[in-house]
GROMACS .gro file of N, CA and C in nm:
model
  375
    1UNK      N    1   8.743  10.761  12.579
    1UNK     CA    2   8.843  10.864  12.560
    1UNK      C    3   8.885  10.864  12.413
    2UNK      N    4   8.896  10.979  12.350
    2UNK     CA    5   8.942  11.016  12.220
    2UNK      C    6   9.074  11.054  12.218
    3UNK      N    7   9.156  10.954  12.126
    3UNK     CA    8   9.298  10.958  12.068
    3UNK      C    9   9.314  10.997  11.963
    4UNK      N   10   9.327  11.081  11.917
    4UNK     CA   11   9.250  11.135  11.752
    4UNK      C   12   9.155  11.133  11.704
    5UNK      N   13   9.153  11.038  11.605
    5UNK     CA   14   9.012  11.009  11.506
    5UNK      C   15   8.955  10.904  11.608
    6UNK      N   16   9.016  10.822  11.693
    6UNK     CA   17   8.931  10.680  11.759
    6UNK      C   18   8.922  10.702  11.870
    7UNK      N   19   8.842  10.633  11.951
    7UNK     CA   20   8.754  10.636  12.075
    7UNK      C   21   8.853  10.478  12.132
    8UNK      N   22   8.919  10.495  12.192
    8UNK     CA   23   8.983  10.360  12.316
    8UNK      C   24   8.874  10.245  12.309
    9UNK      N   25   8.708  10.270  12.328
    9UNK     CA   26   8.693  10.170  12.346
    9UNK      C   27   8.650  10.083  12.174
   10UNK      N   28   8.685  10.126  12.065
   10UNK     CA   29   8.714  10.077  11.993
   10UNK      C   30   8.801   9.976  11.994
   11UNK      N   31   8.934   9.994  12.034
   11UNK     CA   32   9.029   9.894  12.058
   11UNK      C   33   9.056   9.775  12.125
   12UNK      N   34   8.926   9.756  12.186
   12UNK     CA   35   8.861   9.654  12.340
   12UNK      C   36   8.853   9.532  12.275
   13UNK      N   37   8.925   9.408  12.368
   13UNK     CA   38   8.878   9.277  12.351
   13UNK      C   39   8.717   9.269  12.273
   14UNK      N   40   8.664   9.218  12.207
   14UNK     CA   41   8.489   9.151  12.166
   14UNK      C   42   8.507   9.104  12.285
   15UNK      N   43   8.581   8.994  12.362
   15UNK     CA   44   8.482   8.921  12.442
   15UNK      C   45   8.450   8.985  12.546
   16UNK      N   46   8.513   9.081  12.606
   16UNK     CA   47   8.472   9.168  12.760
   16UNK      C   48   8.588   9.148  12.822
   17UNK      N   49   8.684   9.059  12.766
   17UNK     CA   50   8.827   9.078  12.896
   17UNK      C   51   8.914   9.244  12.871
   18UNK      N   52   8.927   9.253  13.025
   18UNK     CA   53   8.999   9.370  13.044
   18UNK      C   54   9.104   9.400  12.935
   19UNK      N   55   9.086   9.510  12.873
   19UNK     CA   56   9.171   9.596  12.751
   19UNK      C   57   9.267   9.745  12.782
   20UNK      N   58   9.298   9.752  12.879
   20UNK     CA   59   9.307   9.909  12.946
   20UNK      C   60   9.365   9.959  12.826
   21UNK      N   61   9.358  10.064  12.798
   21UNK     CA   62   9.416  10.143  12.699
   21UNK      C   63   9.572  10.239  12.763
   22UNK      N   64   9.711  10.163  12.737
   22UNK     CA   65   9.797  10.247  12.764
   22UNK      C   66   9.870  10.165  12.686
   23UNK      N   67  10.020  10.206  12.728
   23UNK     CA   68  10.170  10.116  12.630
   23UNK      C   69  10.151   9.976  12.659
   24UNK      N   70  10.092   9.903  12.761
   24UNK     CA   71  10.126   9.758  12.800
   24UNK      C   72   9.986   9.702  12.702
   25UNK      N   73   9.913   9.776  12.649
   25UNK     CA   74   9.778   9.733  12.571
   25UNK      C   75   9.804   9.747  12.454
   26UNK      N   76   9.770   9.846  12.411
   26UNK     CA   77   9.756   9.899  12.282
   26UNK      C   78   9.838  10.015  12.245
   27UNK      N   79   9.900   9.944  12.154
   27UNK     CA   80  10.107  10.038  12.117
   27UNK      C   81  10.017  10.182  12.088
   28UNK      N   82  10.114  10.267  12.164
   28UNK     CA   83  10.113  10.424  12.100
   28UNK      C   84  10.155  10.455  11.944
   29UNK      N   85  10.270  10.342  11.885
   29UNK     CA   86  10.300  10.342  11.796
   29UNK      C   87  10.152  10.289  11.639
   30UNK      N   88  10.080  10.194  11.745
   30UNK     CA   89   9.964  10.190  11.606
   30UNK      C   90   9.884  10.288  11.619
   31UNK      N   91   9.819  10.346  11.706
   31UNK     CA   92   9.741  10.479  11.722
   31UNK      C   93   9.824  10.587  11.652
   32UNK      N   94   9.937  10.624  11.669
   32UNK     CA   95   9.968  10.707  11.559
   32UNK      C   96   9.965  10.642  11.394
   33UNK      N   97  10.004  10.550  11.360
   33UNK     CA   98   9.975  10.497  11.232
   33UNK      C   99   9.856  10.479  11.177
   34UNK      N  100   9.739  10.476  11.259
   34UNK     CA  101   9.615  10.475  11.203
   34UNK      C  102   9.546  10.649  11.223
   35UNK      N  103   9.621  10.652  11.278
   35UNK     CA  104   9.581  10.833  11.295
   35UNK      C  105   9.601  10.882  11.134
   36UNK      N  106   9.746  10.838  11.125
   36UNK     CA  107   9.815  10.909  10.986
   36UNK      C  108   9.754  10.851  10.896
   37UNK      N  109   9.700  10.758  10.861
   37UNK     CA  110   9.647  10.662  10.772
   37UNK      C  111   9.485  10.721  10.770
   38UNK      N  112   9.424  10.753  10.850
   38UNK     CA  113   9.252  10.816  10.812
   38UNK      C  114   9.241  10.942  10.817
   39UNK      N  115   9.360  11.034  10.827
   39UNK     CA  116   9.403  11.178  10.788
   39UNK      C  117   9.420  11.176  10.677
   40UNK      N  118   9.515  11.079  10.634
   40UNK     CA  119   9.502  11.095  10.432
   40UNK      C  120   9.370  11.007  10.365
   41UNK      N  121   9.331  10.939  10.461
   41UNK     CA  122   9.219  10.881  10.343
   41UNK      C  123   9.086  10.974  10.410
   42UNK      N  124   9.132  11.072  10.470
   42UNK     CA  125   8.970  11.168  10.466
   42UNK      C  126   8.846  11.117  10.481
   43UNK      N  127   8.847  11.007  10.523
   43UNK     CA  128   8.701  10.953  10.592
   43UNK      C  129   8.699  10.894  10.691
   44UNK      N  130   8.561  10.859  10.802
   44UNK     CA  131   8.611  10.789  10.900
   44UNK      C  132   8.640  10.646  10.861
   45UNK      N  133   8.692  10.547  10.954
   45UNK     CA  134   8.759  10.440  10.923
   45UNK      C  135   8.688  10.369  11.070
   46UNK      N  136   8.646  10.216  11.046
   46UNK     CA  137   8.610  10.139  11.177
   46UNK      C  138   8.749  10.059  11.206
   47UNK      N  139   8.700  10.041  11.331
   47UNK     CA  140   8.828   9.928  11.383
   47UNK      C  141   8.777   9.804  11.423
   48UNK      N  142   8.747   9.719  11.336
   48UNK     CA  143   8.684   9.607  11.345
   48UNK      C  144   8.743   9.505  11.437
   49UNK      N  145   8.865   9.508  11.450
   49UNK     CA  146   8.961   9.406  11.587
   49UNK      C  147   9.070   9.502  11.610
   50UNK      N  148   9.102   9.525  11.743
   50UNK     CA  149   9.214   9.606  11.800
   50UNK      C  150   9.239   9.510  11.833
   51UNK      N  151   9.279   9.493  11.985
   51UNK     CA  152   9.344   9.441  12.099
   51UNK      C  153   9.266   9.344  12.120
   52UNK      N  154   9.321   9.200  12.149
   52UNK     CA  155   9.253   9.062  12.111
   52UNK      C  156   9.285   9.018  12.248
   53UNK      N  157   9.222   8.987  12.366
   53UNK     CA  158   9.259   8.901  12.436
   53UNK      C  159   9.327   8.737  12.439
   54UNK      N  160   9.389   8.713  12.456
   54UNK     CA  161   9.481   8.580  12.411
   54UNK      C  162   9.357   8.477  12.398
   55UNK      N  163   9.234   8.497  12.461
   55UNK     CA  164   9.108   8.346  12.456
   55UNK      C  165   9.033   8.414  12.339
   56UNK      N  166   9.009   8.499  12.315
   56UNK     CA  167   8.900   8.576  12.224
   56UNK      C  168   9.052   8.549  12.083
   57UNK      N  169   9.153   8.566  12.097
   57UNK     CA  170   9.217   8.552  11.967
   57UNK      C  171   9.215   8.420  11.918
   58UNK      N  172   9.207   8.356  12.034
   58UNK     CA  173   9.191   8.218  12.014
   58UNK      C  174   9.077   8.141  11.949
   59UNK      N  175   8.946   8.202  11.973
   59UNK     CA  176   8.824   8.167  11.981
   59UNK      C  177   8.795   8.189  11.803
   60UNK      N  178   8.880   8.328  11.767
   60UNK     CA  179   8.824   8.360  11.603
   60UNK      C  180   8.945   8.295  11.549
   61UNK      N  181   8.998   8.221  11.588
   61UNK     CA  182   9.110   8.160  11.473
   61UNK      C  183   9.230   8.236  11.472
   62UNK      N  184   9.266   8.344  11.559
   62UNK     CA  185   9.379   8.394  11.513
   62UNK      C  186   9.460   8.344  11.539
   63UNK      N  187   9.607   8.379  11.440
   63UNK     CA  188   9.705   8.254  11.499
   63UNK      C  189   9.787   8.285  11.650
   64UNK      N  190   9.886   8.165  11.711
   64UNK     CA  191   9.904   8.226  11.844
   64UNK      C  192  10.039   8.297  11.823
   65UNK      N  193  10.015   8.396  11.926
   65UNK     CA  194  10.151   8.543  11.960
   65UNK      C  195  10.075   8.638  11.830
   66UNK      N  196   9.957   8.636  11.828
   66UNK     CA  197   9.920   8.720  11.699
   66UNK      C  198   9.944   8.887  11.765
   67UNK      N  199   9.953   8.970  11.654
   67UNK     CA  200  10.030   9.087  11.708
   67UNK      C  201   9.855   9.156  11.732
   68UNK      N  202   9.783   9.117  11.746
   68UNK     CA  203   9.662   9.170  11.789
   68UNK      C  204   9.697   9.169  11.931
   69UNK      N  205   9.764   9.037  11.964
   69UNK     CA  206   9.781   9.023  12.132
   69UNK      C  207   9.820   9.108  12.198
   70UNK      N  208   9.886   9.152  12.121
   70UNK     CA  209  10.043   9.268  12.143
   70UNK      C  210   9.969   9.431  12.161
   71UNK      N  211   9.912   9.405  12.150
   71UNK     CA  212   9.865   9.560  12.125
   71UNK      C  213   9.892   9.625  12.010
   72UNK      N  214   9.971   9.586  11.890
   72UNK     CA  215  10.054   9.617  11.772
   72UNK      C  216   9.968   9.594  11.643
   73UNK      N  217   9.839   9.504  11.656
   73UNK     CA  218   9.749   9.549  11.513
   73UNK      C  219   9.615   9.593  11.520
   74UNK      N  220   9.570   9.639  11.432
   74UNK     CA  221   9.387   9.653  11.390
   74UNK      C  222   9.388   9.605  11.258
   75UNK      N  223   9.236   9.561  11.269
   75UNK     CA  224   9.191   9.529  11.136
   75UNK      C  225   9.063   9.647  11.091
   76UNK      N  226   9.082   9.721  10.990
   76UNK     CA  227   9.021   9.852  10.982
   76UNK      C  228   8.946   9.812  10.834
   77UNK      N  229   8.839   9.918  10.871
   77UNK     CA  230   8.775   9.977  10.717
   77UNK      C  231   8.692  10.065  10.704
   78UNK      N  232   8.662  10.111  10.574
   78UNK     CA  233   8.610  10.229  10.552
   78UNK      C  234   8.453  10.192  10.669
   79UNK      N  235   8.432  10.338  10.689
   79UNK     CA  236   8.266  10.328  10.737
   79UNK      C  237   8.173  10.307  10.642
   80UNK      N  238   8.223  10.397  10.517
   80UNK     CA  239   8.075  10.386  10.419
   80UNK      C  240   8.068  10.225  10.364
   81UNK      N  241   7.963  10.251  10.288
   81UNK     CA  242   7.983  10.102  10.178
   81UNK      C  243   8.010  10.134  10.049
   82UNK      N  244   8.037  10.234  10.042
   82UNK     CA  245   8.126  10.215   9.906
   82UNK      C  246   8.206  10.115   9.853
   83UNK      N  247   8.153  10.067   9.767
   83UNK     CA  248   8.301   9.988   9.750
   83UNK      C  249   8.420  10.028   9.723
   84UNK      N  250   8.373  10.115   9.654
   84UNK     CA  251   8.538  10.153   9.580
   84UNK      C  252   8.645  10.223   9.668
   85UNK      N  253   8.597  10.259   9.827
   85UNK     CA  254   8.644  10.326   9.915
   85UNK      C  255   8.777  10.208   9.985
   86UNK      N  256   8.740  10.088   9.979
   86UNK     CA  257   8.811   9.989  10.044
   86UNK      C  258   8.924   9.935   9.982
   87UNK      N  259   8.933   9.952   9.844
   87UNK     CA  260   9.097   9.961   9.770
   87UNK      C  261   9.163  10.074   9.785
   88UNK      N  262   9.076  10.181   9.841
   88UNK     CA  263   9.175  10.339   9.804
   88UNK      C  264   9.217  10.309   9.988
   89UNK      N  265   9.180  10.275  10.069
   89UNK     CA  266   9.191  10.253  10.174
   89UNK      C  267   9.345  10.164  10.230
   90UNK      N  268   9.311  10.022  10.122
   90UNK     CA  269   9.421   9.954  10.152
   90UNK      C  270   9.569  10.022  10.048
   91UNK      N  271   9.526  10.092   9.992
   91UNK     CA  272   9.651  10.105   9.903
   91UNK      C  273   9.727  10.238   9.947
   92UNK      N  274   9.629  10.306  10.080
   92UNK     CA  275   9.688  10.411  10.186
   92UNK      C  276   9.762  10.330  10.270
   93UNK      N  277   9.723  10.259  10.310
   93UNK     CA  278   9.771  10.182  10.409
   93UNK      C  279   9.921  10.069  10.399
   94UNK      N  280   9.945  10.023  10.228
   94UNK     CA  281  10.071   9.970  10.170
   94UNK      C  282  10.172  10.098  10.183
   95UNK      N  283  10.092  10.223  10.124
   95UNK     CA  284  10.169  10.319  10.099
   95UNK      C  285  10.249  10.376  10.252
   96UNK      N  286  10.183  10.387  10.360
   96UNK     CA  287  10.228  10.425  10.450
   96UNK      C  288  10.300  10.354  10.579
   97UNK      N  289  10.297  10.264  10.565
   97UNK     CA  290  10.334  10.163  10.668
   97UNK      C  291  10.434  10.087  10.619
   98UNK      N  292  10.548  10.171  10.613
   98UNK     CA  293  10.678  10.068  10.545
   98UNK      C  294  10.748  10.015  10.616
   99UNK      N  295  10.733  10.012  10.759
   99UNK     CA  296  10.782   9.932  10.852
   99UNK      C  297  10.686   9.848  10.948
  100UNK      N  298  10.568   9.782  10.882
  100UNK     CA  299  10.520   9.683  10.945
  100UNK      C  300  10.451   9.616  10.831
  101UNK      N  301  10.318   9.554  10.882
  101UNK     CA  302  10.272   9.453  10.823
  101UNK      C  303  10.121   9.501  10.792
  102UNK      N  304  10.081   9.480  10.644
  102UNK     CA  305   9.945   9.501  10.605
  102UNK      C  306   9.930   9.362  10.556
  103UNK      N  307   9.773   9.336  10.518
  103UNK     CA  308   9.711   9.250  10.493
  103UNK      C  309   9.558   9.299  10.426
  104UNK      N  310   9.584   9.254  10.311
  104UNK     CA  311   9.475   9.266  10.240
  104UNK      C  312   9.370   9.149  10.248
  105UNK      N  313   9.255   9.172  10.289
  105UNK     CA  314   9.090   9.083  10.317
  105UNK      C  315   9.028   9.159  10.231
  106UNK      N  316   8.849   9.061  10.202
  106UNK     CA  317   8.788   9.133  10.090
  106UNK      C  318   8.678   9.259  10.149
  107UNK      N  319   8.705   9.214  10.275
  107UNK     CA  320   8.629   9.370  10.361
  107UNK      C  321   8.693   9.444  10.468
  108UNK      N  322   8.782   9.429  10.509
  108UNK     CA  323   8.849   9.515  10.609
  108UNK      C  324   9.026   9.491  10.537
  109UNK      N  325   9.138   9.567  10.605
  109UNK     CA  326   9.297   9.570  10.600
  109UNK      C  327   9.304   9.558  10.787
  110UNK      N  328   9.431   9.447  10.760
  110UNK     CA  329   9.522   9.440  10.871
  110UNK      C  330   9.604   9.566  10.868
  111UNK      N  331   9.615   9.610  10.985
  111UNK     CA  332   9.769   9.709  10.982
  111UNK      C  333   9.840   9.672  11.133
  112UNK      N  334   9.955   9.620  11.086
  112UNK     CA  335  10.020   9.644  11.247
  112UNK      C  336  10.161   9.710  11.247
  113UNK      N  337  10.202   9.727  11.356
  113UNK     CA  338  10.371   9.819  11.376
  113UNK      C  339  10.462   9.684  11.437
  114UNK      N  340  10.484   9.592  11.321
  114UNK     CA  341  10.563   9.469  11.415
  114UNK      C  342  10.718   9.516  11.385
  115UNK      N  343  10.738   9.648  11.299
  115UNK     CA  344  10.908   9.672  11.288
  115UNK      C  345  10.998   9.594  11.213
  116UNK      N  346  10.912   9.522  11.116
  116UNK     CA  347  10.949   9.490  10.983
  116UNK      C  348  10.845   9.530  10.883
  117UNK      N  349  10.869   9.466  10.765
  117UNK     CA  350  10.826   9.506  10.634
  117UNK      C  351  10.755   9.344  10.570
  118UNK      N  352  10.598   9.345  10.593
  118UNK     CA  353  10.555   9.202  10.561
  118UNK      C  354  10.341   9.269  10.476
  119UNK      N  355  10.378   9.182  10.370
  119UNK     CA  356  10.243   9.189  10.295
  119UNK      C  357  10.196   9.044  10.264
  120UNK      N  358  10.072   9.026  10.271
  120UNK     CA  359  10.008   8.945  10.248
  120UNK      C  360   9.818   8.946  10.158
  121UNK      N  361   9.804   8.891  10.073
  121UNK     CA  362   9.681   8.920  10.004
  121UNK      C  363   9.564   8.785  10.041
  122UNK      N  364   9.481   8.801  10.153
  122UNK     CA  365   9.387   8.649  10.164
  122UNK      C  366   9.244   8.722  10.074
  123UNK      N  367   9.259   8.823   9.954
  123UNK     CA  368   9.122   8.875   9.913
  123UNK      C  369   9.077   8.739   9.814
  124UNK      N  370   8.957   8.727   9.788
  124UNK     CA  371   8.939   8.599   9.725
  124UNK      C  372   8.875   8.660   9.556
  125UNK      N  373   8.876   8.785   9.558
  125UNK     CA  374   8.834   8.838   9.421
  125UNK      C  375   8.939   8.825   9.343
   0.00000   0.00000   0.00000
């Protein structure tokens, strides 16, 4: 099913545990924020981690109560390989999300709706 620009099963656990796509999964509030966020950056955008099952968040290191759990983040990036597409990307994404949390990596951005105001840079360039 298509929610704008993304397809639900984008947002699916990696490991295969059940992900249903509604409010108790995956916030309505980040689907609109990533909506608004690949409307201004005019290209498509992947969703490399949505919705993390609590063993699969576990399994890649994420930390625990991570807001992946929550239904409240993705970790996104441009489709092309451009490079130069993936700073104009994250610096949409600082710009628009003034009430949650980005995270800058050297190939994808965190974005989540945790209802504060939190940045972090793990790029190693």
């Amino acid at each position: 099913m298509k929610i704008g620009f993304f397809d639900t099963k984008e947002f699916e656990s990696k490991d295969g545990k059940p992900s249903p796509f509604d409010d108790t999964v995956v916030k309505r509030e980040l689907i609109v924020m990533l909506n608004a966020i690949r409307s201004r950056f005019g290209k498509p955008i992947v969703v490399n981690s949505g919705y993390r099952s609590p063993e699969h968040n576990e399994a890649v290191g994420g930390v625990k109560n991570s807001y992946h759990t929550l239904g409240l983040a993705a970790d996104i990036r441009p489709l092309s390989k451009n490079a130069a597409d993936l700073p104009v990307l994250q610096k949409i994404c600082d710009e628009m999300n003034r009430t949650g949390g980005v995270g800058f990596y050297d190939t994808f951005v965190h974005v989540d709706v945790r209802g504060e105001y939190a940045r972090w840079d793990n790029r190693t360039k």
